[in-house]
Structures are given as structure tokens and as C-alpha cells.
Short mmCIF file of C-alpha atoms and ligand atoms in Angstrom, two decimals:
data_model
loop_
_atom_site.label_atom_id
_atom_site.label_comp_id
_atom_site.label_asym_id
_atom_site.label_seq_id
_atom_site.Cartn_x
_atom_site.Cartn_y
_atom_site.Cartn_z
CA MET A 1 10.42 17.96 7.74
CA LYS A 2 9.70 15.80 4.93
CA ILE A 3 6.36 13.71 4.75
CA ALA A 4 4.83 11.23 2.07
CA ILE A 5 1.67 9.60 2.77
CA TYR A 6 1.93 5.97 1.47
CA PRO A 7 -2.21 5.54 0.75
CA GLY A 8 -3.90 2.19 -0.09
CA SER A 9 -6.09 -1.16 0.80
CA PHE A 10 -3.39 -3.64 1.82
CA ASP A 11 -5.26 -6.85 1.67
CA PRO A 12 -2.15 -8.25 2.62
CA ILE A 13 0.71 -6.21 1.64
CA THR A 14 2.83 -7.29 -0.90
CA ASN A 15 6.61 -7.19 -1.58
CA GLY A 16 5.95 -4.97 -3.85
CA HIS A 17 4.81 -1.88 -1.36
CA ILE A 18 7.59 -2.94 1.16
CA ASP A 19 10.57 -2.00 -2.08
CA ILE A 20 8.04 1.45 -2.46
CA ILE A 21 8.61 1.48 0.96
CA GLU A 22 12.36 1.13 1.02
CA ARG A 23 12.27 3.71 -1.63
CA ALA A 24 10.49 6.41 0.12
CA VAL A 25 11.85 6.40 3.00
CA GLY A 26 15.41 7.20 1.28
CA LEU A 27 13.77 10.45 -0.14
CA PHE A 28 10.89 11.47 2.80
CA ASP A 29 11.57 12.54 6.74
CA LYS A 30 8.97 10.42 7.21
CA VAL A 31 6.36 8.01 5.44
CA ILE A 32 2.92 7.05 7.16
CA VAL A 33 1.75 3.59 5.84
CA ALA A 34 -2.28 4.66 5.71
CA VAL A 35 -4.61 1.92 5.20
CA SER A 36 -7.76 3.59 4.15
CA LYS A 37 -10.84 2.26 5.37
CA ASN A 38 -13.70 3.42 2.63
CA PHE A 39 -12.53 0.14 1.51
CA GLU A 40 -15.85 -1.08 -1.08
CA LYS A 41 -14.29 -4.29 -1.78
CA ASN A 42 -15.38 -7.36 0.44
CA PRO A 43 -11.05 -7.33 1.46
CA LEU A 44 -9.92 -11.13 3.16
CA PHE A 45 -8.03 -9.02 5.90
CA SER A 46 -9.47 -7.31 8.53
CA GLU A 47 -8.36 -3.73 9.09
CA ARG A 48 -6.57 -4.62 11.92
CA GLU A 49 -4.98 -7.60 10.38
CA ARG A 50 -3.47 -6.05 7.64
CA LEU A 51 -1.35 -2.89 10.33
CA GLU A 52 -0.53 -5.87 11.03
CA MET A 53 1.35 -7.59 8.39
CA ILE A 54 2.20 -3.31 8.17
CA GLU A 55 3.86 -2.89 11.16
CA LYS A 56 5.27 -6.42 10.74
CA SER A 57 7.08 -6.00 7.46
CA VAL A 58 8.33 -2.29 8.35
CA VAL A 59 9.62 -3.47 11.85
CA HIS A 60 13.52 -2.68 10.13
CA LEU A 61 12.53 0.67 8.72
CA ASP A 62 13.03 3.69 11.54
CA ASN A 63 11.36 6.48 9.92
CA VAL A 64 8.02 4.55 9.04
CA VAL A 65 4.77 5.31 11.36
CA VAL A 66 1.88 2.23 10.12
CA ASP A 67 -2.21 3.77 10.25
CA SER A 68 -5.82 4.53 9.14
CA PHE A 69 -7.44 6.73 7.70
CA GLN A 70 -11.14 7.18 6.52
CA GLY A 71 -12.06 10.07 3.79
CA LEU A 72 -10.85 11.86 1.50
CA LEU A 73 -7.21 11.35 1.30
CA VAL A 74 -6.43 14.79 0.36
CA ASN A 75 -7.66 15.67 3.64
CA TYR A 76 -6.16 13.51 5.39
CA ALA A 77 -2.42 14.34 4.14
CA SER A 78 -3.06 18.05 5.59
CA GLU A 79 -3.95 16.82 8.78
CA ASN A 80 -0.76 14.42 8.72
CA ASN A 81 1.15 17.69 7.25
CA ALA A 82 2.40 15.68 4.81
CA LYS A 83 3.32 17.74 1.27
CA ALA A 84 3.14 13.80 -0.85
CA ILE A 85 1.73 11.31 -2.05
CA ILE A 86 3.57 8.16 -2.89
CA ARG A 87 2.33 5.53 -5.10
CA GLY A 88 3.76 2.74 -6.84
CA LEU A 89 4.12 2.07 -10.88
CA ARG A 90 3.54 -1.02 -12.43
CA ALA A 91 3.20 -1.30 -15.79
CA LEU A 92 1.97 0.49 -17.72
CA SER A 93 -2.05 -1.07 -17.58
CA ASP A 94 -1.86 1.26 -14.00
CA PHE A 95 -0.56 4.02 -15.56
CA GLU A 96 -4.85 4.97 -16.44
CA PHE A 97 -6.47 4.65 -13.12
CA GLU A 98 -3.41 6.47 -11.14
CA PHE A 99 -2.97 9.75 -13.06
CA LYS A 100 -6.63 10.22 -12.78
CA MET A 101 -5.55 9.45 -8.91
CA ALA A 102 -3.28 12.24 -9.36
CA LEU A 103 -5.70 14.38 -11.34
CA MET A 104 -8.43 13.66 -8.66
CA ASN A 105 -6.78 14.86 -5.54
CA ARG A 106 -4.42 18.39 -7.51
CA SER A 107 -7.79 19.69 -8.36
CA LEU A 108 -9.36 18.86 -4.10
CA LYS A 109 -6.12 20.51 -3.11
CA ASP A 110 -2.97 21.73 -5.05
CA GLU A 111 -0.80 21.97 -3.13
CA VAL A 112 -0.19 17.67 -2.22
CA THR A 113 1.18 16.48 -4.93
CA THR A 114 1.41 13.34 -6.09
CA VAL A 115 5.00 10.90 -6.56
CA PHE A 116 5.35 7.81 -8.12
CA LEU A 117 8.12 4.88 -7.68
CA MET A 118 8.46 2.64 -9.22
CA PRO A 119 9.12 -1.15 -7.69
CA HIS A 120 11.98 -3.60 -8.84
CA ALA A 121 11.05 -5.00 -11.84
CA LYS A 122 10.45 -8.29 -10.09
CA TYR A 123 6.99 -7.24 -9.17
CA THR A 124 5.98 -5.49 -12.31
CA HIS A 125 3.18 -8.70 -12.33
CA LEU A 126 2.35 -8.22 -8.46
CA SER A 127 -0.90 -7.66 -6.58
CA SER A 128 -2.80 -7.94 -3.71
CA SER A 129 -5.41 -9.36 -5.59
CA LEU A 130 -3.39 -11.87 -7.40
CA VAL A 131 -1.68 -13.28 -3.75
CA ARG A 132 -5.25 -14.02 -2.86
CA GLU A 133 -6.06 -16.47 -5.68
CA VAL A 134 -3.13 -17.63 -5.60
CA GLY A 135 -3.04 -18.45 -1.67
CA GLU A 136 -6.67 -20.06 -2.41
CA LEU A 137 -5.43 -22.76 -4.67
CA ASN A 138 -2.57 -23.19 -2.36
CA GLY A 139 0.18 -21.79 -4.82
CA ASP A 140 3.47 -20.78 -3.71
CA VAL A 141 3.24 -17.27 -2.47
CA SER A 142 6.48 -16.90 -1.21
CA LYS A 143 9.11 -14.79 -3.41
CA LEU A 144 5.27 -12.21 -2.93
CA VAL A 145 5.63 -11.46 0.67
CA PRO A 146 7.09 -11.79 3.16
CA SER A 147 7.06 -15.36 4.80
CA HIS A 148 3.65 -14.58 8.34
CA VAL A 149 2.22 -12.41 5.34
CA MET A 150 1.99 -15.92 3.70
CA LYS A 151 1.40 -18.40 7.11
CA ALA A 152 -1.70 -16.26 7.83
CA VAL A 153 -2.89 -16.05 3.80
CA LYS A 154 -2.92 -19.79 3.86
CA GLU A 155 -5.07 -19.62 8.08
CA LYS A 156 -7.34 -17.45 6.22
CA PHE A 157 -8.00 -20.20 3.58
CA GLY A 158 -7.56 -23.56 6.14
CA ILE A 159 -4.72 -24.68 4.28
CA GLU A 160 -2.02 -25.60 6.44
O1 LIG B 1 -4.46 -0.34 -2.60
P1 LIG B 1 -5.50 0.91 -3.65
O2 LIG B 1 -6.89 0.03 -3.93
O3 LIG B 1 -4.72 1.18 -4.87
O4 LIG B 1 -5.44 2.35 -3.14
C1 LIG B 1 -6.52 3.16 -3.56
C2 LIG B 1 -7.07 3.90 -2.33
C3 LIG B 1 -7.03 3.87 -0.97
C4 LIG B 1 -5.14 4.74 -2.42
C5 LIG B 1 -7.69 5.12 -2.89
O5 LIG B 1 -8.81 4.57 -3.56
C6 LIG B 1 -7.94 6.60 -2.27
O6 LIG B 1 -7.68 7.34 -1.80
N1 LIG B 1 -8.80 6.25 -1.33
C7 LIG B 1 -9.70 7.09 -0.29
C8 LIG B 1 -10.93 7.98 -0.70
C9 LIG B 1 -9.97 9.36 -1.39
O7 LIG B 1 -9.82 9.80 -1.14
N2 LIG B 1 -10.36 9.69 -2.51
C10 LIG B 1 -10.14 10.04 -3.84
C11 LIG B 1 -9.18 9.14 -4.81
S1 LIG B 1 -9.63 10.40 -5.96
#
């Protein structure tokens, strides 16, 4: 069984993340979407809220499991018999950080391979941080996140 981990902060999950998950399920038998608990920045959404938003966003997909993890990603991958780590690559600006992370993870555990997937071009500019910023300023994020996430973002900022 080919198992992949799709790790991230998912604060909140966006349509770009969902696009990557949908591509990954076509390539792997099981995809574990894993929320990192070692989020140094102050997250807008709690771990539980992020997990719930992801769960709702992947109900249409059979072979997806939603979980959270603490500590080293490569250890979590091994514990779950995953040989692949999925990361989305949007633009060249992602590359340097992703390249360093992939090589560090490889040096920690050579048998876990990072696989980069590109989301649809319409999501190239999209990030959770932009969703938070635009949402806080009451901008329209309806094309960027599922409707339940949009509602949660508005509620977080006390916007009707
Ligand atoms: O969505 P993000 O914030 O880009 O995800 C980053 C994440 C959570 C994948 C990364 O920070 C991570 O893997 N953290 C777990 C701790 C770890 O293994 N660090 C070493 C990676 S080089």
C-alpha cells in the first residue's frame, strides 16, 4: 500500500491545498493530511478547528485520513509507513524553502521521499496567510476557500 503524508499548517485549508490533496489521492493508496502541532507562529485557528475544516473539505475523497503530528515529520512518516511526503509548489518563491526542507528530511531519513505537486495555475497566488489577511479586511475569499472555511474566517474576525 502506497501511503503519503501531506503535512502543513493549514491555517486555514484553502482550495489550493484541496487541489493538491485531490491530485495526491490519484497517485497514492492513502493520503494522510497532517496538521503540524509545532506551529511557532500564533495560529488563527486552533488545531481542532483546523482539523475539522480539513475533514469537511475532504468528505468527497475516500482514501484520505486527517490527523495531527508533533515532532519530526520524517518520524511521523515512518510511524505511519509512509514513504512519501507531499508538498505543493506554487511559484519559484516556494522553491528555496521547499528544497532545503526536502534535503533536510532526506538527510534525516533517506527512505522518505518528498514529492512536489503543482496546484492548478489559478491557485498559484493563493496562501493561507493571504486568506487570513483578506478575510480580516472583509475582502471576498469565496473563490479561495470552501464556503464553510469562509464562514469560519468571517466568524473569527467578527464579520457578518
Ligand atoms: O504549511 P507549512 O507551514 O509550510 O508546513 C511546514 C511543515 C509543518 C511541513 C514543516 O514546518 C514541518 O515539517 N514541521 C515539522 C517539524 C520538522 O520535521 N521539521 C524539520 C523539517 S526540515
